[in-house]
């Protein structure tokens, strides 16, 4: 367990697509250690979410969750969630613009257009299927963190004025 450095905008590793977690890594101490590091690093930086490539691990693993967060004082609480190999598809056509921050893009908030409601499918760290709909701020976080797995950063999503 450790707080790891968070790669910053301009680091080429943030622009790379991450690899799927192989089935034989599910449920292992190695994967649990990575998740511990993501949790500790996110908490230390008051993040609402963090993707493994942000700590220089190019695997499709993300964590998110909000209890009370000084960086997002108005956000609704979201239970801690770990997603392995997540995928999402929009439900309906509604989109919403909202301000997002990112621990890899410090000191900036940007307006980003996201699907309002998405269908999420992923695995838990033990390999159980996660299959559900999410909406609102949680849907926004899922889309933001999945972007990291595809090497997409906030400035790539900036809504043009
Ligand atoms: Ni981010």
JSON list of C-alpha atoms and ligand atoms in Angstrom, two decimals:
[
{"chain": "A", "resi": 1, "resn": "UNK", "atom": "CA", "xyz": [0.00, 0.00, 0.00]},
{"chain": "A", "resi": 2, "resn": "UNK", "atom": "CA", "xyz": [1.41, 3.29, -1.05]},
{"chain": "A", "resi": 3, "resn": "UNK", "atom": "CA", "xyz": [0.64, 6.70, -2.38]},
{"chain": "A", "resi": 4, "resn": "UNK", "atom": "CA", "xyz": [2.12, 6.72, -5.86]},
{"chain": "A", "resi": 5, "resn": "UNK", "atom": "CA", "xyz": [3.08, 9.68, -8.05]},
{"chain": "A", "resi": 6, "resn": "UNK", "atom": "CA", "xyz": [0.33, 10.73, -10.46]},
{"chain": "A", "resi": 7, "resn": "UNK", "atom": "CA", "xyz": [1.51, 11.25, -14.04]},
{"chain": "A", "resi": 8, "resn": "UNK", "atom": "CA", "xyz": [0.85, 14.76, -15.27]},
{"chain": "A", "resi": 9, "resn": "UNK", "atom": "CA", "xyz": [-0.44, 16.19, -18.55]},
{"chain": "A", "resi": 10, "resn": "UNK", "atom": "CA", "xyz": [2.34, 16.01, -21.12]},
{"chain": "A", "resi": 11, "resn": "UNK", "atom": "CA", "xyz": [3.57, 12.59, -20.02]},
{"chain": "A", "resi": 12, "resn": "UNK", "atom": "CA", "xyz": [3.27, 10.37, -23.11]},
{"chain": "A", "resi": 13, "resn": "UNK", "atom": "CA", "xyz": [2.20, 7.39, -21.00]},
{"chain": "A", "resi": 14, "resn": "UNK", "atom": "CA", "xyz": [-1.13, 9.15, -20.35]},
{"chain": "A", "resi": 15, "resn": "UNK", "atom": "CA", "xyz": [-1.86, 9.11, -24.08]},
{"chain": "A", "resi": 16, "resn": "UNK", "atom": "CA", "xyz": [-1.51, 5.36, -24.48]},
{"chain": "A", "resi": 17, "resn": "UNK", "atom": "CA", "xyz": [-4.26, 2.77, -24.50]},
{"chain": "A", "resi": 18, "resn": "UNK", "atom": "CA", "xyz": [-4.06, 0.36, -21.58]},
{"chain": "A", "resi": 19, "resn": "UNK", "atom": "CA", "xyz": [-4.17, -3.43, -21.77]},
{"chain": "A", "resi": 20, "resn": "UNK", "atom": "CA", "xyz": [-7.05, -5.58, -20.54]},
{"chain": "A", "resi": 21, "resn": "UNK", "atom": "CA", "xyz": [-6.53, -7.35, -17.23]},
{"chain": "A", "resi": 22, "resn": "UNK", "atom": "CA", "xyz": [-5.91, -11.02, -17.99]},
{"chain": "A", "resi": 23, "resn": "UNK", "atom": "CA", "xyz": [-8.21, -13.54, -16.29]},
{"chain": "A", "resi": 24, "resn": "UNK", "atom": "CA", "xyz": [-5.36, -15.09, -14.31]},
{"chain": "A", "resi": 25, "resn": "UNK", "atom": "CA", "xyz": [-4.71, -11.77, -12.56]},
{"chain": "A", "resi": 26, "resn": "UNK", "atom": "CA", "xyz": [-8.24, -11.59, -11.14]},
{"chain": "A", "resi": 27, "resn": "UNK", "atom": "CA", "xyz": [-8.41, -12.29, -7.41]},
{"chain": "A", "resi": 28, "resn": "UNK", "atom": "CA", "xyz": [-4.65, -12.16, -6.95]},
{"chain": "A", "resi": 29, "resn": "UNK", "atom": "CA", "xyz": [-2.64, -10.30, -4.33]},
{"chain": "A", "resi": 30, "resn": "UNK", "atom": "CA", "xyz": [-0.89, -8.49, -7.18]},
{"chain": "A", "resi": 31, "resn": "UNK", "atom": "CA", "xyz": [-4.17, -6.98, -8.39]},
{"chain": "A", "resi": 32, "resn": "UNK", "atom": "CA", "xyz": [-5.26, -6.23, -4.82]},
{"chain": "A", "resi": 33, "resn": "UNK", "atom": "CA", "xyz": [-1.97, -4.38, -4.27]},
{"chain": "A", "resi": 34, "resn": "UNK", "atom": "CA", "xyz": [-2.56, -2.24, -7.35]},
{"chain": "A", "resi": 35, "resn": "UNK", "atom": "CA", "xyz": [-6.07, -1.42, -6.13]},
{"chain": "A", "resi": 36, "resn": "UNK", "atom": "CA", "xyz": [-4.71, -0.51, -2.67]},
{"chain": "A", "resi": 37, "resn": "UNK", "atom": "CA", "xyz": [-2.26, 1.88, -4.31]},
{"chain": "A", "resi": 38, "resn": "UNK", "atom": "CA", "xyz": [-5.02, 3.43, -6.43]},
{"chain": "A", "resi": 39, "resn": "UNK", "atom": "CA", "xyz": [-7.21, 3.87, -3.34]},
{"chain": "A", "resi": 40, "resn": "UNK", "atom": "CA", "xyz": [-4.39, 5.41, -1.26]},
{"chain": "A", "resi": 41, "resn": "UNK", "atom": "CA", "xyz": [-3.30, 7.71, -4.07]},
{"chain": "A", "resi": 42, "resn": "UNK", "atom": "CA", "xyz": [-6.84, 8.87, -4.82]},
{"chain": "A", "resi": 43, "resn": "UNK", "atom": "CA", "xyz": [-7.49, 9.56, -1.14]},
{"chain": "A", "resi": 44, "resn": "UNK", "atom": "CA", "xyz": [-4.22, 11.43, -0.67]},
{"chain": "A", "resi": 45, "resn": "UNK", "atom": "CA", "xyz": [-5.11, 13.77, -3.55]},
{"chain": "A", "resi": 46, "resn": "UNK", "atom": "CA", "xyz": [-8.83, 14.09, -2.75]},
{"chain": "A", "resi": 47, "resn": "UNK", "atom": "CA", "xyz": [-9.68, 12.56, -6.10]},
{"chain": "A", "resi": 48, "resn": "UNK", "atom": "CA", "xyz": [-13.14, 11.34, -7.08]},
{"chain": "A", "resi": 49, "resn": "UNK", "atom": "CA", "xyz": [-11.64, 8.70, -9.33]},
{"chain": "A", "resi": 50, "resn": "UNK", "atom": "CA", "xyz": [-8.33, 7.36, -10.56]},
{"chain": "A", "resi": 51, "resn": "UNK", "atom": "CA", "xyz": [-7.28, 5.07, -13.38]},
{"chain": "A", "resi": 52, "resn": "UNK", "atom": "CA", "xyz": [-4.28, 2.74, -13.24]},
{"chain": "A", "resi": 53, "resn": "UNK", "atom": "CA", "xyz": [-2.45, 4.40, -16.16]},
{"chain": "A", "resi": 54, "resn": "UNK", "atom": "CA", "xyz": [-2.37, 7.60, -14.08]},
{"chain": "A", "resi": 55, "resn": "UNK", "atom": "CA", "xyz": [0.04, 5.84, -11.72]},
{"chain": "A", "resi": 56, "resn": "UNK", "atom": "CA", "xyz": [2.01, 4.40, -14.65]},
{"chain": "A", "resi": 57, "resn": "UNK", "atom": "CA", "xyz": [0.35, 0.97, -14.65]},
{"chain": "A", "resi": 58, "resn": "UNK", "atom": "CA", "xyz": [-1.06, 0.44, -18.16]},
{"chain": "A", "resi": 59, "resn": "UNK", "atom": "CA", "xyz": [-3.92, -1.87, -17.19]},
{"chain": "A", "resi": 60, "resn": "UNK", "atom": "CA", "xyz": [-7.69, -1.36, -17.50]},
{"chain": "A", "resi": 61, "resn": "UNK", "atom": "CA", "xyz": [-8.40, -0.81, -13.79]},
{"chain": "A", "resi": 62, "resn": "UNK", "atom": "CA", "xyz": [-10.22, 2.18, -12.32]},
{"chain": "A", "resi": 63, "resn": "UNK", "atom": "CA", "xyz": [-11.45, 3.20, -8.89]},
{"chain": "A", "resi": 64, "resn": "UNK", "atom": "CA", "xyz": [-13.92, 5.92, -7.96]},
{"chain": "A", "resi": 65, "resn": "UNK", "atom": "CA", "xyz": [-16.06, 7.00, -5.07]},
{"chain": "A", "resi": 66, "resn": "UNK", "atom": "CA", "xyz": [-17.04, 10.08, -3.12]},
{"chain": "A", "resi": 67, "resn": "UNK", "atom": "CA", "xyz": [-17.79, 10.44, 0.55]},
{"chain": "A", "resi": 68, "resn": "UNK", "atom": "CA", "xyz": [-17.16, 14.04, 1.48]},
{"chain": "A", "resi": 69, "resn": "UNK", "atom": "CA", "xyz": [-14.63, 15.54, -0.87]},
{"chain": "A", "resi": 70, "resn": "UNK", "atom": "CA", "xyz": [-13.31, 19.09, -0.64]},
{"chain": "A", "resi": 71, "resn": "UNK", "atom": "CA", "xyz": [-12.57, 19.05, -4.37]},
{"chain": "A", "resi": 72, "resn": "UNK", "atom": "CA", "xyz": [-16.22, 18.19, -5.13]},
{"chain": "A", "resi": 73, "resn": "UNK", "atom": "CA", "xyz": [-18.21, 19.74, -2.27]},
{"chain": "A", "resi": 74, "resn": "UNK", "atom": "CA", "xyz": [-21.54, 19.56, -4.11]},
{"chain": "A", "resi": 75, "resn": "UNK", "atom": "CA", "xyz": [-21.20, 16.04, -5.49]},
{"chain": "A", "resi": 76, "resn": "UNK", "atom": "CA", "xyz": [-23.55, 13.31, -4.27]},
{"chain": "A", "resi": 77, "resn": "UNK", "atom": "CA", "xyz": [-21.96, 10.47, -2.29]},
{"chain": "A", "resi": 78, "resn": "UNK", "atom": "CA", "xyz": [-20.95, 7.51, -4.45]},
{"chain": "A", "resi": 79, "resn": "UNK", "atom": "CA", "xyz": [-19.82, 4.23, -2.86]},
{"chain": "A", "resi": 80, "resn": "UNK", "atom": "CA", "xyz": [-16.30, 3.11, -3.63]},
{"chain": "A", "resi": 81, "resn": "UNK", "atom": "CA", "xyz": [-16.29, 1.14, -6.84]},
{"chain": "A", "resi": 82, "resn": "UNK", "atom": "CA", "xyz": [-13.47, -0.75, -8.56]},
{"chain": "A", "resi": 83, "resn": "UNK", "atom": "CA", "xyz": [-13.92, -1.67, -12.20]},
{"chain": "A", "resi": 84, "resn": "UNK", "atom": "CA", "xyz": [-11.78, -4.13, -14.15]},
{"chain": "A", "resi": 85, "resn": "UNK", "atom": "CA", "xyz": [-11.94, -3.97, -17.96]},
{"chain": "A", "resi": 86, "resn": "UNK", "atom": "CA", "xyz": [-14.91, -1.56, -17.90]},
{"chain": "A", "resi": 87, "resn": "UNK", "atom": "CA", "xyz": [-16.99, -0.74, -20.95]},
{"chain": "A", "resi": 88, "resn": "UNK", "atom": "CA", "xyz": [-19.94, 1.62, -21.27]},
{"chain": "A", "resi": 89, "resn": "UNK", "atom": "CA", "xyz": [-22.57, 2.43, -23.84]},
{"chain": "A", "resi": 90, "resn": "UNK", "atom": "CA", "xyz": [-24.97, 5.37, -23.77]},
{"chain": "A", "resi": 91, "resn": "UNK", "atom": "CA", "xyz": [-28.57, 4.75, -22.73]},
{"chain": "A", "resi": 92, "resn": "UNK", "atom": "CA", "xyz": [-30.74, 7.13, -24.73]},
{"chain": "A", "resi": 93, "resn": "UNK", "atom": "CA", "xyz": [-29.41, 10.25, -26.38]},
{"chain": "A", "resi": 94, "resn": "UNK", "atom": "CA", "xyz": [-29.43, 12.75, -23.52]},
{"chain": "A", "resi": 95, "resn": "UNK", "atom": "CA", "xyz": [-26.14, 14.48, -22.85]},
{"chain": "A", "resi": 96, "resn": "UNK", "atom": "CA", "xyz": [-25.08, 16.97, -20.21]},
{"chain": "A", "resi": 97, "resn": "UNK", "atom": "CA", "xyz": [-22.26, 19.43, -19.89]},
{"chain": "A", "resi": 98, "resn": "UNK", "atom": "CA", "xyz": [-20.44, 19.54, -16.59]},
{"chain": "A", "resi": 99, "resn": "UNK", "atom": "CA", "xyz": [-17.19, 20.80, -15.14]},
{"chain": "A", "resi": 100, "resn": "UNK", "atom": "CA", "xyz": [-14.54, 18.15, -14.59]},
{"chain": "A", "resi": 101, "resn": "UNK", "atom": "CA", "xyz": [-11.18, 18.10, -12.94]},
{"chain": "A", "resi": 102, "resn": "UNK", "atom": "CA", "xyz": [-8.46, 15.49, -13.15]},
{"chain": "A", "resi": 103, "resn": "UNK", "atom": "CA", "xyz": [-5.51, 14.67, -10.91]},
{"chain": "A", "resi": 104, "resn": "UNK", "atom": "CA", "xyz": [-3.36, 14.51, -14.06]},
{"chain": "A", "resi": 105, "resn": "UNK", "atom": "CA", "xyz": [-4.43, 18.00, -15.11]},
{"chain": "A", "resi": 106, "resn": "UNK", "atom": "CA", "xyz": [-3.88, 19.95, -11.89]},
{"chain": "A", "resi": 107, "resn": "UNK", "atom": "CA", "xyz": [-5.42, 23.31, -11.25]},
{"chain": "A", "resi": 108, "resn": "UNK", "atom": "CA", "xyz": [-7.88, 23.21, -14.14]},
{"chain": "A", "resi": 109, "resn": "UNK", "atom": "CA", "xyz": [-11.58, 22.54, -14.47]},
{"chain": "A", "resi": 110, "resn": "UNK", "atom": "CA", "xyz": [-13.08, 22.13, -17.91]},
{"chain": "A", "resi": 111, "resn": "UNK", "atom": "CA", "xyz": [-16.63, 21.82, -19.26]},
{"chain": "A", "resi": 112, "resn": "UNK", "atom": "CA", "xyz": [-17.15, 18.38, -20.81]},
{"chain": "A", "resi": 113, "resn": "UNK", "atom": "CA", "xyz": [-20.15, 16.98, -22.64]},
{"chain": "A", "resi": 114, "resn": "UNK", "atom": "CA", "xyz": [-21.00, 13.44, -21.51]},
{"chain": "A", "resi": 115, "resn": "UNK", "atom": "CA", "xyz": [-23.84, 10.96, -21.92]},
{"chain": "A", "resi": 116, "resn": "UNK", "atom": "CA", "xyz": [-26.27, 11.47, -19.04]},
{"chain": "A", "resi": 117, "resn": "UNK", "atom": "CA", "xyz": [-27.01, 7.77, -18.58]},
{"chain": "A", "resi": 118, "resn": "UNK", "atom": "CA", "xyz": [-24.83, 4.82, -19.51]},
{"chain": "A", "resi": 119, "resn": "UNK", "atom": "CA", "xyz": [-24.92, 1.07, -19.33]},
{"chain": "A", "resi": 120, "resn": "UNK", "atom": "CA", "xyz": [-21.80, -0.13, -17.56]},
{"chain": "A", "resi": 121, "resn": "UNK", "atom": "CA", "xyz": [-20.29, -3.57, -17.80]},
{"chain": "A", "resi": 122, "resn": "UNK", "atom": "CA", "xyz": [-17.09, -4.61, -16.07]},
{"chain": "A", "resi": 123, "resn": "UNK", "atom": "CA", "xyz": [-15.61, -7.18, -13.73]},
{"chain": "A", "resi": 124, "resn": "UNK", "atom": "CA", "xyz": [-15.01, -6.86, -10.03]},
{"chain": "A", "resi": 125, "resn": "UNK", "atom": "CA", "xyz": [-11.45, -7.49, -8.77]},
{"chain": "A", "resi": 126, "resn": "UNK", "atom": "CA", "xyz": [-12.48, -11.10, -8.08]},
{"chain": "A", "resi": 127, "resn": "UNK", "atom": "CA", "xyz": [-13.97, -11.56, -11.54]},
{"chain": "A", "resi": 128, "resn": "UNK", "atom": "CA", "xyz": [-17.65, -11.13, -10.74]},
{"chain": "A", "resi": 129, "resn": "UNK", "atom": "CA", "xyz": [-19.74, -9.51, -13.45]},
{"chain": "A", "resi": 130, "resn": "UNK", "atom": "CA", "xyz": [-20.81, -5.91, -12.95]},
{"chain": "A", "resi": 131, "resn": "UNK", "atom": "CA", "xyz": [-23.69, -4.98, -15.21]},
{"chain": "A", "resi": 132, "resn": "UNK", "atom": "CA", "xyz": [-25.81, -1.95, -14.42]},
{"chain": "A", "resi": 133, "resn": "UNK", "atom": "CA", "xyz": [-26.97, 1.48, -15.44]},
{"chain": "A", "resi": 134, "resn": "UNK", "atom": "CA", "xyz": [-25.50, 4.60, -13.93]},
{"chain": "A", "resi": 135, "resn": "UNK", "atom": "CA", "xyz": [-26.48, 8.22, -14.34]},
{"chain": "A", "resi": 136, "resn": "UNK", "atom": "CA", "xyz": [-25.58, 11.75, -13.38]},
{"chain": "A", "resi": 137, "resn": "UNK", "atom": "CA", "xyz": [-22.23, 12.40, -11.73]},
{"chain": "A", "resi": 138, "resn": "UNK", "atom": "CA", "xyz": [-21.45, 8.68, -11.47]},
{"chain": "A", "resi": 139, "resn": "UNK", "atom": "CA", "xyz": [-21.98, 8.28, -15.24]},
{"chain": "A", "resi": 140, "resn": "UNK", "atom": "CA", "xyz": [-19.68, 11.25, -15.78]},
{"chain": "A", "resi": 141, "resn": "UNK", "atom": "CA", "xyz": [-16.94, 9.69, -13.63]},
{"chain": "A", "resi": 142, "resn": "UNK", "atom": "CA", "xyz": [-17.24, 6.33, -15.40]},
{"chain": "A", "resi": 143, "resn": "UNK", "atom": "CA", "xyz": [-16.82, 8.01, -18.78]},
{"chain": "A", "resi": 144, "resn": "UNK", "atom": "CA", "xyz": [-13.91, 10.14, -17.52]},
{"chain": "A", "resi": 145, "resn": "UNK", "atom": "CA", "xyz": [-12.05, 7.16, -16.04]},
{"chain": "A", "resi": 146, "resn": "UNK", "atom": "CA", "xyz": [-12.66, 4.97, -19.11]},
{"chain": "A", "resi": 147, "resn": "UNK", "atom": "CA", "xyz": [-11.20, 7.79, -21.21]},
{"chain": "A", "resi": 148, "resn": "UNK", "atom": "CA", "xyz": [-7.94, 7.37, -19.27]},
{"chain": "A", "resi": 149, "resn": "UNK", "atom": "CA", "xyz": [-7.85, 3.70, -20.27]},
{"chain": "A", "resi": 150, "resn": "UNK", "atom": "CA", "xyz": [-7.98, 4.81, -23.90]},
{"chain": "A", "resi": 151, "resn": "UNK", "atom": "CA", "xyz": [-5.34, 7.50, -23.53]},
{"chain": "A", "resi": 152, "resn": "UNK", "atom": "CA", "xyz": [-7.87, 10.35, -23.66]},
{"chain": "A", "resi": 153, "resn": "UNK", "atom": "CA", "xyz": [-7.40, 13.32, -21.34]},
{"chain": "A", "resi": 154, "resn": "UNK", "atom": "CA", "xyz": [-9.63, 16.23, -20.38]},
{"chain": "A", "resi": 155, "resn": "UNK", "atom": "CA", "xyz": [-8.21, 18.69, -22.92]},
{"chain": "A", "resi": 156, "resn": "UNK", "atom": "CA", "xyz": [-9.19, 16.20, -25.66]},
{"chain": "A", "resi": 157, "resn": "UNK", "atom": "CA", "xyz": [-12.80, 16.51, -24.46]},
{"chain": "A", "resi": 158, "resn": "UNK", "atom": "CA", "xyz": [-12.96, 20.26, -24.03]},
{"chain": "A", "resi": 159, "resn": "UNK", "atom": "CA", "xyz": [-16.29, 21.70, -25.15]},
{"chain": "A", "resi": 160, "resn": "UNK", "atom": "CA", "xyz": [-15.53, 24.46, -27.60]},
{"chain": "A", "resi": 161, "resn": "UNK", "atom": "CA", "xyz": [-17.06, 27.77, -26.59]},
{"chain": "B", "resi": 1, "resn": "LIG", "atom": "NI1", "xyz": [-8.77, 12.06, -14.71]}
]
